[in-house]
Each structure stands twice: as structure tokens, then as C-alpha cells.
Amino acid sequence: MLWMKLRLGEIGERGIISELTPLFSKPEHVLLGIGDDAAVLKLGENMVVATTDMIQSDTHIPPQMTPHQIGKLVVTVNYSDLAAMGAKPLGILVSMGLPPDMLEEDLISLAKGIEEMATRYGGCMLGGDTKNSPRLTLAGAALGVPYNKQVFTRGGASPGDLVGVTGQLGLGAAGLETLLRGLDPKRFGSAVKAALEPEPRLLEAELLASTGAVTAANDVSDGLAWELYEISAASGVGIEIWEEKLPIPSVVSEVAGELDIDPLELALHRGWDYELLVTLKPGKTELVQQLLEERGYKLSLIGHVTEGDVIIIHTKKDGGGEETGVLEPRGYEHLTSTSRASRLGAWKNRD
């Protein structure tokens, strides 16, 4: 048999994970390993949640992002994983690959951004490493503990559970498109702010954990559609959602109109939203929504969990009425030619 030698760009990030996962062991103290937003380790009678995420210039960071915002971003992408697990941050380690021509004042500003975001939610900067690098590279590793003794996972959803999402969808992607496609950032200011200064939903995670209502969870940084499929696969269930219930703000539709694309593309597939996607026990949804609303947060119920393994979306037809179809399992993925990273790199390297 002839074996094809595939390049990583042909496999994609998720294919790489599938190939590598069987190579690694899982000792008894590892309660949850590769395959969720974070790992969960047993430490005596307690649990520690650990995650890591990396950002790079040229592929992840819009040119309009300041060093201070970059520092906050590397914490946000890691703390968002803790939020998706229902975990309170203890702190973060950040290893830095630094270009020799980087200005000292920019490094100081970046470090202050790390400190600001790391401490905002009760954690701190724990340390890291510094190395020479041709491009700015920041690799974070965050540690946390469960807010309410048990972590959230992707694998606990059951038929009959309701599906909810915090905040608004599509803002981050709309902001990135505004910046990368030369639209007026002042006109679409709320979207640009969401792109340049995303926040991990840790406060919402703490409230959700206190209710005991969450059966499965994910963050939607890679796009709502893909995160729905991850919960579906991990839980062995199907999901049904409705377009009219998706919390898509008007600015997302306005940006989409300027670019002649469907707002659902931004809300479902492009990612860069750091909201929480959760499935909830049906008898507790009113309690959950009321609790979040009392604290100034929003949880939209967008559908429910079903039998099977298909994700159905009900969309609005142009002439009125409703259309039903299978939601395309597509989202942001590293190492692919259509990824946001590739598009950002191509934009930065244009003539």
C-alpha cells in the first residue's frame, strides 16, 4: 500500500489533534485529558484545571492591536478555556518569543496588559520564559479550580436539555472584518472593541456554576457552529437551533451588509466570540436566566438537545416563513488555507 505524505495544512488543526491523541498516555491522576477546553487533574481531594493557548503576530493579532491589548489577549484566550470548564483562575504562565527589534516600552506595555487581565478575575502572573523569536509569540498556560466542586465538560448533554449562549454573537468576527477590510472603525465601534478587547466570561461562568444547571459547556471562540458539533460529538446527541433566537446585534448585520455576506456567517462560523455555549437542565432555565439578568448579563435560549447526532438549524426565508436544514460543521481552524490566521497573514503581507 502506498502512503501519501500529507502536509499539516492538508490535515488541519483538528486532524492533527486526532492523529496525536492516541500517542499520549492518561495516568490515573488525569481525570480529563486531551479533547476538551482544558485538562482536569486530581490533586488529593481537589481538582486543578489546566489549559494552554498561544497567539502570534502575523497570524493572530490585528495590526491595530496595541501591545497592552496583546498582553490582555493572551490571558483572555486562556482564561476563556477556564470559563468554559466552570473554573476560577489561579494564575497564568506566559512564555514569550520576542523579536530583537521590539521596543522596550512596547514590552512593558504588553506586560502591564498581562497583569491587568490576569488579576481582574482573581488570578495573577505566575512566571514564564523569554526567548529570541523572529515574530512575537506568546504562549500562555493557565491554572484554575472549579467554582462549584464540579467542572463543566462537553460530554454531559442529554436529550431535552435546553441550549443557551451568553452575550452576543458575531461581534468579534464583525470587528475583525472591519479592521481587515478597511471599513470605518468608528462606525462599527462596538464590533471593533469586541475584536481588540475580548473578555473571558468568567463572571458568567461563576454564576452558571452556582445553579447546578449546566450539563455541558464550551466557549465559542472557534464559532458557534463548530462548538455545537463538539458538544454533540462528546455527548452523543443531536441539537436543534433557531436563527430567530440567536443574539445577533444589528452592527453585525450592518458589517455583513457592507461586505455582502450573510450575518449568519459571522455569527456561526468565523469565531472570535468568547461567549459561553451551555446546555441546561430544562427545569432550571428560568432560574439561570433570572440570576444572570440580575447581575447585568444575558443568556439567550437558542434551541434544545435531541436524539441522534445531527445539528438542525431553522432559518428565516427571504419571502417569509422558515427553512430547515443541517447546520454546516464549519468554524475557525488553524493550519488551513481558509483560516482566520491565513487570511490575517495574507492581509498583513499584501503589497
GROMACS .gro file of C-alpha atoms in nm:
model
  351
    1MET     CA    1   0.000   0.000   0.000
    2LEU     CA    2   0.130   0.344  -0.090
    3TRP     CA    3   0.103   0.602   0.187
    4MET     CA    4   0.056   0.965   0.099
    5LYS     CA    5   0.273   1.208   0.290
    6LEU     CA    6   0.028   1.476   0.394
    7ARG     CA    7   0.135   1.822   0.492
    8LEU     CA    8  -0.012   1.975   0.806
    9GLY     CA    9  -0.205   2.232   0.605
   10GLU     CA   10  -0.392   1.945   0.440
   11ILE     CA   11  -0.476   1.785   0.775
   12GLY     CA   12  -0.579   2.093   0.972
   13GLU     CA   13  -0.567   2.154   1.346
   14ARG     CA   14  -0.844   1.910   1.436
   15GLY     CA   15  -0.699   1.635   1.222
   16ILE     CA   16  -0.362   1.686   1.390
   17ILE     CA   17  -0.522   1.650   1.734
   18SER     CA   18  -0.695   1.329   1.624
   19GLU     CA   19  -0.363   1.188   1.500
   20LEU     CA   20  -0.165   1.282   1.811
   21THR     CA   21  -0.413   1.198   2.088
   22PRO     CA   22  -0.362   0.816   2.078
   23LEU     CA   23   0.013   0.867   2.121
   24PHE     CA   24  -0.022   1.006   2.474
   25SER     CA   25  -0.094   0.821   2.798
   26LYS     CA   26  -0.357   0.914   3.058
   27PRO     CA   27  -0.248   0.827   3.415
   28GLU     CA   28  -0.499   0.790   3.698
   29HIS     CA   29  -0.450   1.144   3.827
   30VAL     CA   30  -0.564   1.282   3.488
   31LEU     CA   31  -0.943   1.300   3.522
   32LEU     CA   32  -0.989   1.468   3.184
   33GLY     CA   33  -0.715   1.490   2.923
   34ILE     CA   34  -0.696   1.586   2.557
   35GLY     CA   35  -1.029   1.663   2.392
   36ASP     CA   36  -1.195   1.935   2.599
   37ASP     CA   37  -1.128   2.304   2.661
   38ALA     CA   38  -0.883   2.215   2.939
   39ALA     CA   39  -0.736   1.921   3.128
   40VAL     CA   40  -0.855   1.830   3.477
   41LEU     CA   41  -0.608   1.683   3.727
   42LYS     CA   42  -0.677   1.516   4.060
   43LEU     CA   43  -0.474   1.673   4.340
   44GLY     CA   44  -0.557   1.494   4.664
   45GLU     CA   45  -0.925   1.562   4.728
   46ASN     CA   46  -0.924   1.858   4.492
   47MET     CA   47  -0.919   1.921   4.118
   48VAL     CA   48  -0.692   2.152   3.919
   49VAL     CA   49  -0.790   2.272   3.572
   50ALA     CA   50  -0.504   2.340   3.328
   51THR     CA   51  -0.508   2.484   2.978
   52THR     CA   52  -0.272   2.641   2.726
   53ASP     CA   53  -0.317   2.864   2.423
   54MET     CA   54  -0.079   3.057   2.200
   55ILE     CA   55  -0.101   3.371   1.989
   56GLN     CA   56   0.138   3.503   1.724
   57SER     CA   57   0.181   3.823   1.532
   58ASP     CA   58   0.125   3.792   1.155
   59THR     CA   59  -0.135   3.520   1.213
   60HIS     CA   60  -0.346   3.606   1.519
   61ILE     CA   61  -0.300   3.971   1.607
   62PRO     CA   62  -0.460   4.253   1.404
   63PRO     CA   63  -0.210   4.531   1.326
   64GLN     CA   64  -0.436   4.782   1.504
   65MET     CA   65  -0.398   4.597   1.836
   66THR     CA   66  -0.176   4.778   2.086
   67PRO     CA   67   0.091   4.598   2.293
   68HIS     CA   68  -0.129   4.646   2.601
   69GLN     CA   69  -0.423   4.482   2.422
   70ILE     CA   70  -0.198   4.198   2.304
   71GLY     CA   71  -0.097   4.131   2.663
   72LYS     CA   72  -0.461   4.116   2.769
   73LEU     CA   73  -0.544   3.890   2.473
   74VAL     CA   74  -0.302   3.612   2.566
   75VAL     CA   75  -0.465   3.596   2.909
   76THR     CA   76  -0.817   3.614   2.767
   77VAL     CA   77  -0.775   3.319   2.530
   78ASN     CA   78  -0.652   3.104   2.818
   79TYR     CA   79  -0.897   3.227   3.081
   80SER     CA   80  -1.180   3.170   2.835
   81ASP     CA   81  -1.097   2.799   2.840
   82LEU     CA   82  -1.118   2.805   3.220
   83ALA     CA   83  -1.457   2.976   3.197
   84ALA     CA   84  -1.578   2.702   2.963
   85MET     CA   85  -1.482   2.449   3.230
   86GLY     CA   86  -1.652   2.641   3.511
   87ALA     CA   87  -1.316   2.714   3.674
   88LYS     CA   88  -1.181   3.011   3.870
   89PRO     CA   89  -0.832   3.126   3.761
   90LEU     CA   90  -0.539   3.079   3.996
   91GLY     CA   91  -0.294   3.236   3.755
   92ILE     CA   92  -0.115   3.215   3.424
   93LEU     CA   93   0.235   3.142   3.296
   94VAL     CA   94   0.333   3.321   2.975
   95SER     CA   95   0.633   3.224   2.763
   96MET     CA   96   0.740   3.498   2.523
   97GLY     CA   97   0.915   3.473   2.189
   98LEU     CA   98   1.038   3.830   2.141
   99PRO     CA   99   1.176   3.994   1.824
  100PRO     CA  100   1.509   4.168   1.893
  101ASP     CA  101   1.383   4.489   1.731
  102MET     CA  102   1.081   4.512   1.962
  103LEU     CA  103   1.083   4.835   2.163
  104GLU     CA  104   1.134   4.808   2.538
  105GLU     CA  105   0.837   5.036   2.602
  106ASP     CA  106   0.616   4.804   2.398
  107LEU     CA  107   0.726   4.505   2.606
  108ILE     CA  108   0.648   4.695   2.927
  109SER     CA  109   0.304   4.786   2.791
  110LEU     CA  110   0.241   4.424   2.692
  111ALA     CA  111   0.341   4.304   3.039
  112LYS     CA  112   0.105   4.554   3.200
  113GLY     CA  113  -0.175   4.418   2.982
  114ILE     CA  114  -0.099   4.066   3.104
  115GLU     CA  115  -0.105   4.184   3.465
  116GLU     CA  116  -0.430   4.376   3.421
  117MET     CA  117  -0.623   4.084   3.274
  118ALA     CA  118  -0.460   3.817   3.491
  119THR     CA  119  -0.559   3.993   3.815
  120ARG     CA  120  -0.903   4.116   3.702
  121TYR     CA  121  -1.059   3.779   3.776
  122GLY     CA  122  -0.862   3.682   4.086
  123GLY     CA  123  -0.556   3.526   3.927
  124CYS     CA  124  -0.202   3.654   3.877
  125MET     CA  125   0.101   3.629   3.650
  126LEU     CA  126   0.295   3.325   3.775
  127GLY     CA  127   0.603   3.340   3.552
  128GLY     CA  128   0.716   3.211   3.215
  129ASP     CA  129   1.014   3.217   2.981
  130THR     CA  130   1.165   3.456   2.727
  131LYS     CA  131   1.338   3.365   2.403
  132ASN     CA  132   1.451   3.534   2.084
  133SER     CA  133   1.199   3.492   1.801
  134PRO     CA  134   1.158   3.641   1.451
  135ARG     CA  135   0.792   3.716   1.534
  136LEU     CA  136   0.612   3.798   1.856
  137THR     CA  137   0.484   3.472   2.005
  138LEU     CA  138   0.304   3.443   2.339
  139ALA     CA  139   0.221   3.101   2.483
  140GLY     CA  140   0.004   3.104   2.794
  141ALA     CA  141  -0.069   2.823   3.039
  142ALA     CA  142  -0.348   2.895   3.287
  143LEU     CA  143  -0.440   2.708   3.604
  144GLY     CA  144  -0.773   2.713   3.784
  145VAL     CA  145  -1.002   2.538   4.030
  146PRO     CA  146  -1.374   2.460   3.988
  147TYR     CA  147  -1.613   2.728   4.109
  148ASN     CA  148  -1.856   2.468   4.241
  149LYS     CA  149  -1.662   2.143   4.301
  150GLN     CA  150  -1.753   2.001   3.959
  151VAL     CA  151  -1.619   2.117   3.622
  152PHE     CA  152  -1.819   2.173   3.305
  153THR     CA  153  -1.736   1.938   3.017
  154ARG     CA  154  -1.855   1.895   2.659
  155GLY     CA  155  -1.987   1.547   2.721
  156GLY     CA  156  -2.282   1.582   2.960
  157ALA     CA  157  -2.570   1.698   2.739
  158SER     CA  158  -2.888   1.486   2.723
  159PRO     CA  159  -3.198   1.498   2.500
  160GLY     CA  160  -3.443   1.750   2.640
  161ASP     CA  161  -3.175   1.988   2.772
  162LEU     CA  162  -3.205   2.345   2.652
  163VAL     CA  163  -2.922   2.520   2.465
  164GLY     CA  164  -2.814   2.868   2.570
  165VAL     CA  165  -2.543   3.119   2.484
  166THR     CA  166  -2.422   3.421   2.679
  167GLY     CA  167  -2.389   3.771   2.538
  168GLN     CA  168  -2.399   3.842   2.165
  169LEU     CA  169  -2.279   3.651   1.860
  170GLY     CA  170  -2.072   3.772   1.565
  171LEU     CA  171  -1.933   4.089   1.726
  172GLY     CA  172  -1.571   3.977   1.734
  173ALA     CA  173  -1.576   3.849   1.377
  174ALA     CA  174  -1.751   4.166   1.257
  175GLY     CA  175  -1.484   4.373   1.429
  176LEU     CA  176  -1.201   4.177   1.267
  177GLU     CA  177  -1.363   4.213   0.926
  178THR     CA  178  -1.400   4.587   0.986
  179LEU     CA  179  -1.029   4.616   1.061
  180LEU     CA  180  -0.903   4.382   0.790
  181ARG     CA  181  -1.132   4.501   0.511
  182GLY     CA  182  -1.084   4.875   0.563
  183LEU     CA  183  -1.430   4.964   0.693
  184ASP     CA  184  -1.481   5.268   0.917
  185PRO     CA  185  -1.387   5.157   1.272
  186LYS     CA  186  -1.576   5.449   1.427
  187ARG     CA  187  -1.897   5.348   1.253
  188PHE     CA  188  -1.869   4.992   1.382
  189GLY     CA  189  -1.708   5.078   1.716
  190SER     CA  190  -1.877   4.814   1.932
  191ALA     CA  191  -1.763   4.539   1.696
  192VAL     CA  192  -1.408   4.673   1.680
  193LYS     CA  193  -1.391   4.691   2.060
  194ALA     CA  194  -1.507   4.328   2.082
  195ALA     CA  195  -1.230   4.228   1.840
  196LEU     CA  196  -0.950   4.424   2.005
  197GLU     CA  197  -1.050   4.378   2.369
  198PRO     CA  198  -1.238   4.049   2.416
  199GLU     CA  199  -1.327   3.943   2.770
  200PRO     CA  200  -1.339   3.591   2.915
  201ARG     CA  201  -1.684   3.510   3.053
  202LEU     CA  202  -1.562   3.410   3.397
  203LEU     CA  203  -1.822   3.602   3.596
  204GLU     CA  204  -2.098   3.438   3.395
  205ALA     CA  205  -1.928   3.100   3.446
  206GLU     CA  206  -1.927   3.150   3.822
  207LEU     CA  207  -2.299   3.230   3.823
  208LEU     CA  208  -2.378   2.935   3.597
  209ALA     CA  209  -2.177   2.701   3.819
  210SER     CA  210  -2.369   2.815   4.127
  211THR     CA  211  -2.700   2.697   3.978
  212GLY     CA  212  -2.602   2.335   3.914
  213ALA     CA  213  -2.799   2.360   3.591
  214VAL     CA  214  -2.519   2.321   3.335
  215THR     CA  215  -2.489   1.978   3.174
  216ALA     CA  216  -2.230   2.067   2.906
  217ALA     CA  217  -2.034   2.375   2.804
  218ASN     CA  218  -1.788   2.522   2.555
  219ASP     CA  219  -1.665   2.866   2.463
  220VAL     CA  220  -1.743   2.984   2.111
  221SER     CA  221  -1.405   3.127   2.014
  222ASP     CA  222  -1.394   2.898   1.708
  223GLY     CA  223  -1.753   2.975   1.603
  224LEU     CA  224  -2.090   2.866   1.740
  225ALA     CA  225  -2.147   2.601   1.472
  226TRP     CA  226  -1.828   2.413   1.542
  227GLU     CA  227  -1.873   2.433   1.919
  228LEU     CA  228  -2.225   2.289   1.885
  229TYR     CA  229  -2.077   1.996   1.693
  230GLU     CA  230  -1.812   1.943   1.962
  231ILE     CA  231  -2.081   1.916   2.231
  232SER     CA  232  -2.286   1.693   2.001
  233ALA     CA  233  -1.995   1.456   1.939
  234ALA     CA  234  -1.878   1.445   2.301
  235SER     CA  235  -2.230   1.392   2.438
  236GLY     CA  236  -2.362   1.162   2.165
  237VAL     CA  237  -2.664   1.381   2.095
  238GLY     CA  238  -2.819   1.598   1.828
  239ILE     CA  239  -2.909   1.966   1.863
  240GLU     CA  240  -3.178   2.186   1.711
  241ILE     CA  241  -3.147   2.567   1.700
  242TRP     CA  242  -3.343   2.861   1.555
  243GLU     CA  243  -3.191   3.160   1.373
  244GLU     CA  244  -3.453   3.397   1.518
  245LYS     CA  245  -3.334   3.310   1.869
  246LEU     CA  246  -2.965   3.382   1.802
  247PRO     CA  247  -2.848   3.703   1.979
  248ILE     CA  248  -2.701   3.876   1.673
  249PRO     CA  249  -2.672   4.255   1.724
  250SER     CA  250  -2.759   4.497   1.445
  251VAL     CA  251  -2.396   4.605   1.398
  252VAL     CA  252  -2.310   4.252   1.282
  253SER     CA  253  -2.578   4.271   1.015
  254GLU     CA  254  -2.452   4.616   0.914
  255VAL     CA  255  -2.093   4.494   0.870
  256ALA     CA  256  -2.217   4.189   0.681
  257GLY     CA  257  -2.420   4.416   0.453
  258GLU     CA  258  -2.114   4.627   0.375
  259LEU     CA  259  -1.922   4.313   0.280
  260ASP     CA  260  -2.213   4.141   0.103
  261ILE     CA  261  -2.201   3.833   0.325
  262ASP     CA  262  -2.465   3.661   0.536
  263PRO     CA  263  -2.468   3.777   0.901
  264LEU     CA  264  -2.501   3.411   0.997
  265GLU     CA  265  -2.155   3.354   0.853
  266LEU     CA  266  -2.012   3.589   1.114
  267ALA     CA  267  -2.231   3.463   1.397
  268LEU     CA  268  -2.195   3.090   1.334
  269HIS     CA  269  -1.865   3.020   1.164
  270ARG     CA  270  -1.598   3.290   1.199
  271GLY     CA  271  -1.532   3.272   1.575
  272TRP     CA  272  -1.353   3.532   1.790
  273ASP     CA  273  -1.653   3.548   2.023
  274TYR     CA  274  -1.556   3.449   2.376
  275GLU     CA  275  -1.910   3.375   2.488
  276LEU     CA  276  -2.018   3.056   2.665
  277LEU     CA  277  -2.231   2.791   2.497
  278VAL     CA  278  -2.414   2.576   2.753
  279THR     CA  279  -2.675   2.304   2.773
  280LEU     CA  280  -2.906   2.330   3.071
  281LYS     CA  281  -3.141   2.110   3.271
  282PRO     CA  282  -3.485   2.213   3.142
  283GLY     CA  283  -3.636   2.274   3.485
  284LYS     CA  284  -3.376   2.534   3.581
  285THR     CA  285  -3.358   2.768   3.283
  286GLU     CA  286  -3.577   3.041   3.431
  287LEU     CA  287  -3.363   3.046   3.746
  288VAL     CA  288  -3.045   3.067   3.540
  289GLN     CA  289  -3.171   3.350   3.319
  290GLN     CA  290  -3.304   3.546   3.615
  291LEU     CA  291  -2.977   3.510   3.807
  292LEU     CA  292  -2.770   3.633   3.514
  293GLU     CA  293  -3.007   3.918   3.431
  294GLU     CA  294  -2.997   4.040   3.793
  295ARG     CA  295  -2.618   4.077   3.755
  296GLY     CA  296  -2.643   4.252   3.419
  297TYR     CA  297  -2.565   3.954   3.196
  298LYS     CA  298  -2.768   3.790   2.922
  299LEU     CA  299  -2.835   3.426   2.841
  300SER     CA  300  -3.030   3.353   2.522
  301LEU     CA  301  -3.202   3.017   2.479
  302ILE     CA  302  -3.142   2.921   2.116
  303GLY     CA  303  -3.261   2.560   2.094
  304HIS     CA  304  -3.266   2.219   2.256
  305VAL     CA  305  -3.082   1.887   2.263
  306THR     CA  306  -3.227   1.598   2.063
  307GLU     CA  307  -3.168   1.229   1.996
  308GLY     CA  308  -2.924   1.136   1.720
  309ASP     CA  309  -2.612   1.316   1.603
  310VAL     CA  310  -2.736   1.583   1.360
  311ILE     CA  311  -2.750   1.957   1.425
  312ILE     CA  312  -3.053   2.120   1.267
  313ILE     CA  313  -3.098   2.494   1.213
  314HIS     CA  314  -3.425   2.668   1.132
  315THR     CA  315  -3.355   2.981   0.925
  316LYS     CA  316  -3.575   3.263   0.802
  317LYS     CA  317  -3.662   3.267   0.429
  318ASP     CA  318  -3.639   3.595   0.237
  319GLY     CA  319  -4.005   3.588   0.141
  320GLY     CA  320  -4.119   3.491   0.488
  321GLY     CA  321  -4.161   3.154   0.652
  322GLU     CA  322  -3.896   2.913   0.773
  323GLU     CA  323  -3.642   2.681   0.616
  324THR     CA  324  -3.494   2.379   0.792
  325GLY     CA  325  -3.155   2.229   0.716
  326VAL     CA  326  -2.844   2.067   0.861
  327LEU     CA  327  -2.601   2.317   1.015
  328GLU     CA  328  -2.269   2.309   0.833
  329PRO     CA  329  -1.993   2.181   1.068
  330ARG     CA  330  -1.751   2.460   0.993
  331GLY     CA  331  -1.556   2.704   1.208
  332TYR     CA  332  -1.218   2.863   1.261
  333GLU     CA  333  -0.934   2.613   1.225
  334HIS     CA  334  -0.559   2.670   1.236
  335LEU     CA  335  -0.331   2.544   0.958
  336THR     CA  336  -0.596   2.560   0.687
  337SER     CA  337  -0.595   2.790   0.386
  338THR     CA  338  -0.934   2.935   0.483
  339SER     CA  339  -0.849   3.001   0.848
  340ARG     CA  340  -0.861   3.346   1.001
  341ALA     CA  341  -0.488   3.312   1.068
  342SER     CA  342  -0.413   3.257   0.699
  343ARG     CA  343  -0.638   3.548   0.599
  344LEU     CA  344  -0.478   3.779   0.853
  345GLY     CA  345  -0.129   3.675   0.742
  346ALA     CA  346  -0.215   3.731   0.376
  347TRP     CA  347  -0.361   4.074   0.456
  348LYS     CA  348  -0.052   4.178   0.650
  349ASN     CA  349   0.183   4.056   0.376
  350ARG     CA  350  -0.003   4.222   0.090
  351ASP     CA  351   0.184   4.459  -0.142
   0.00000   0.00000   0.00000
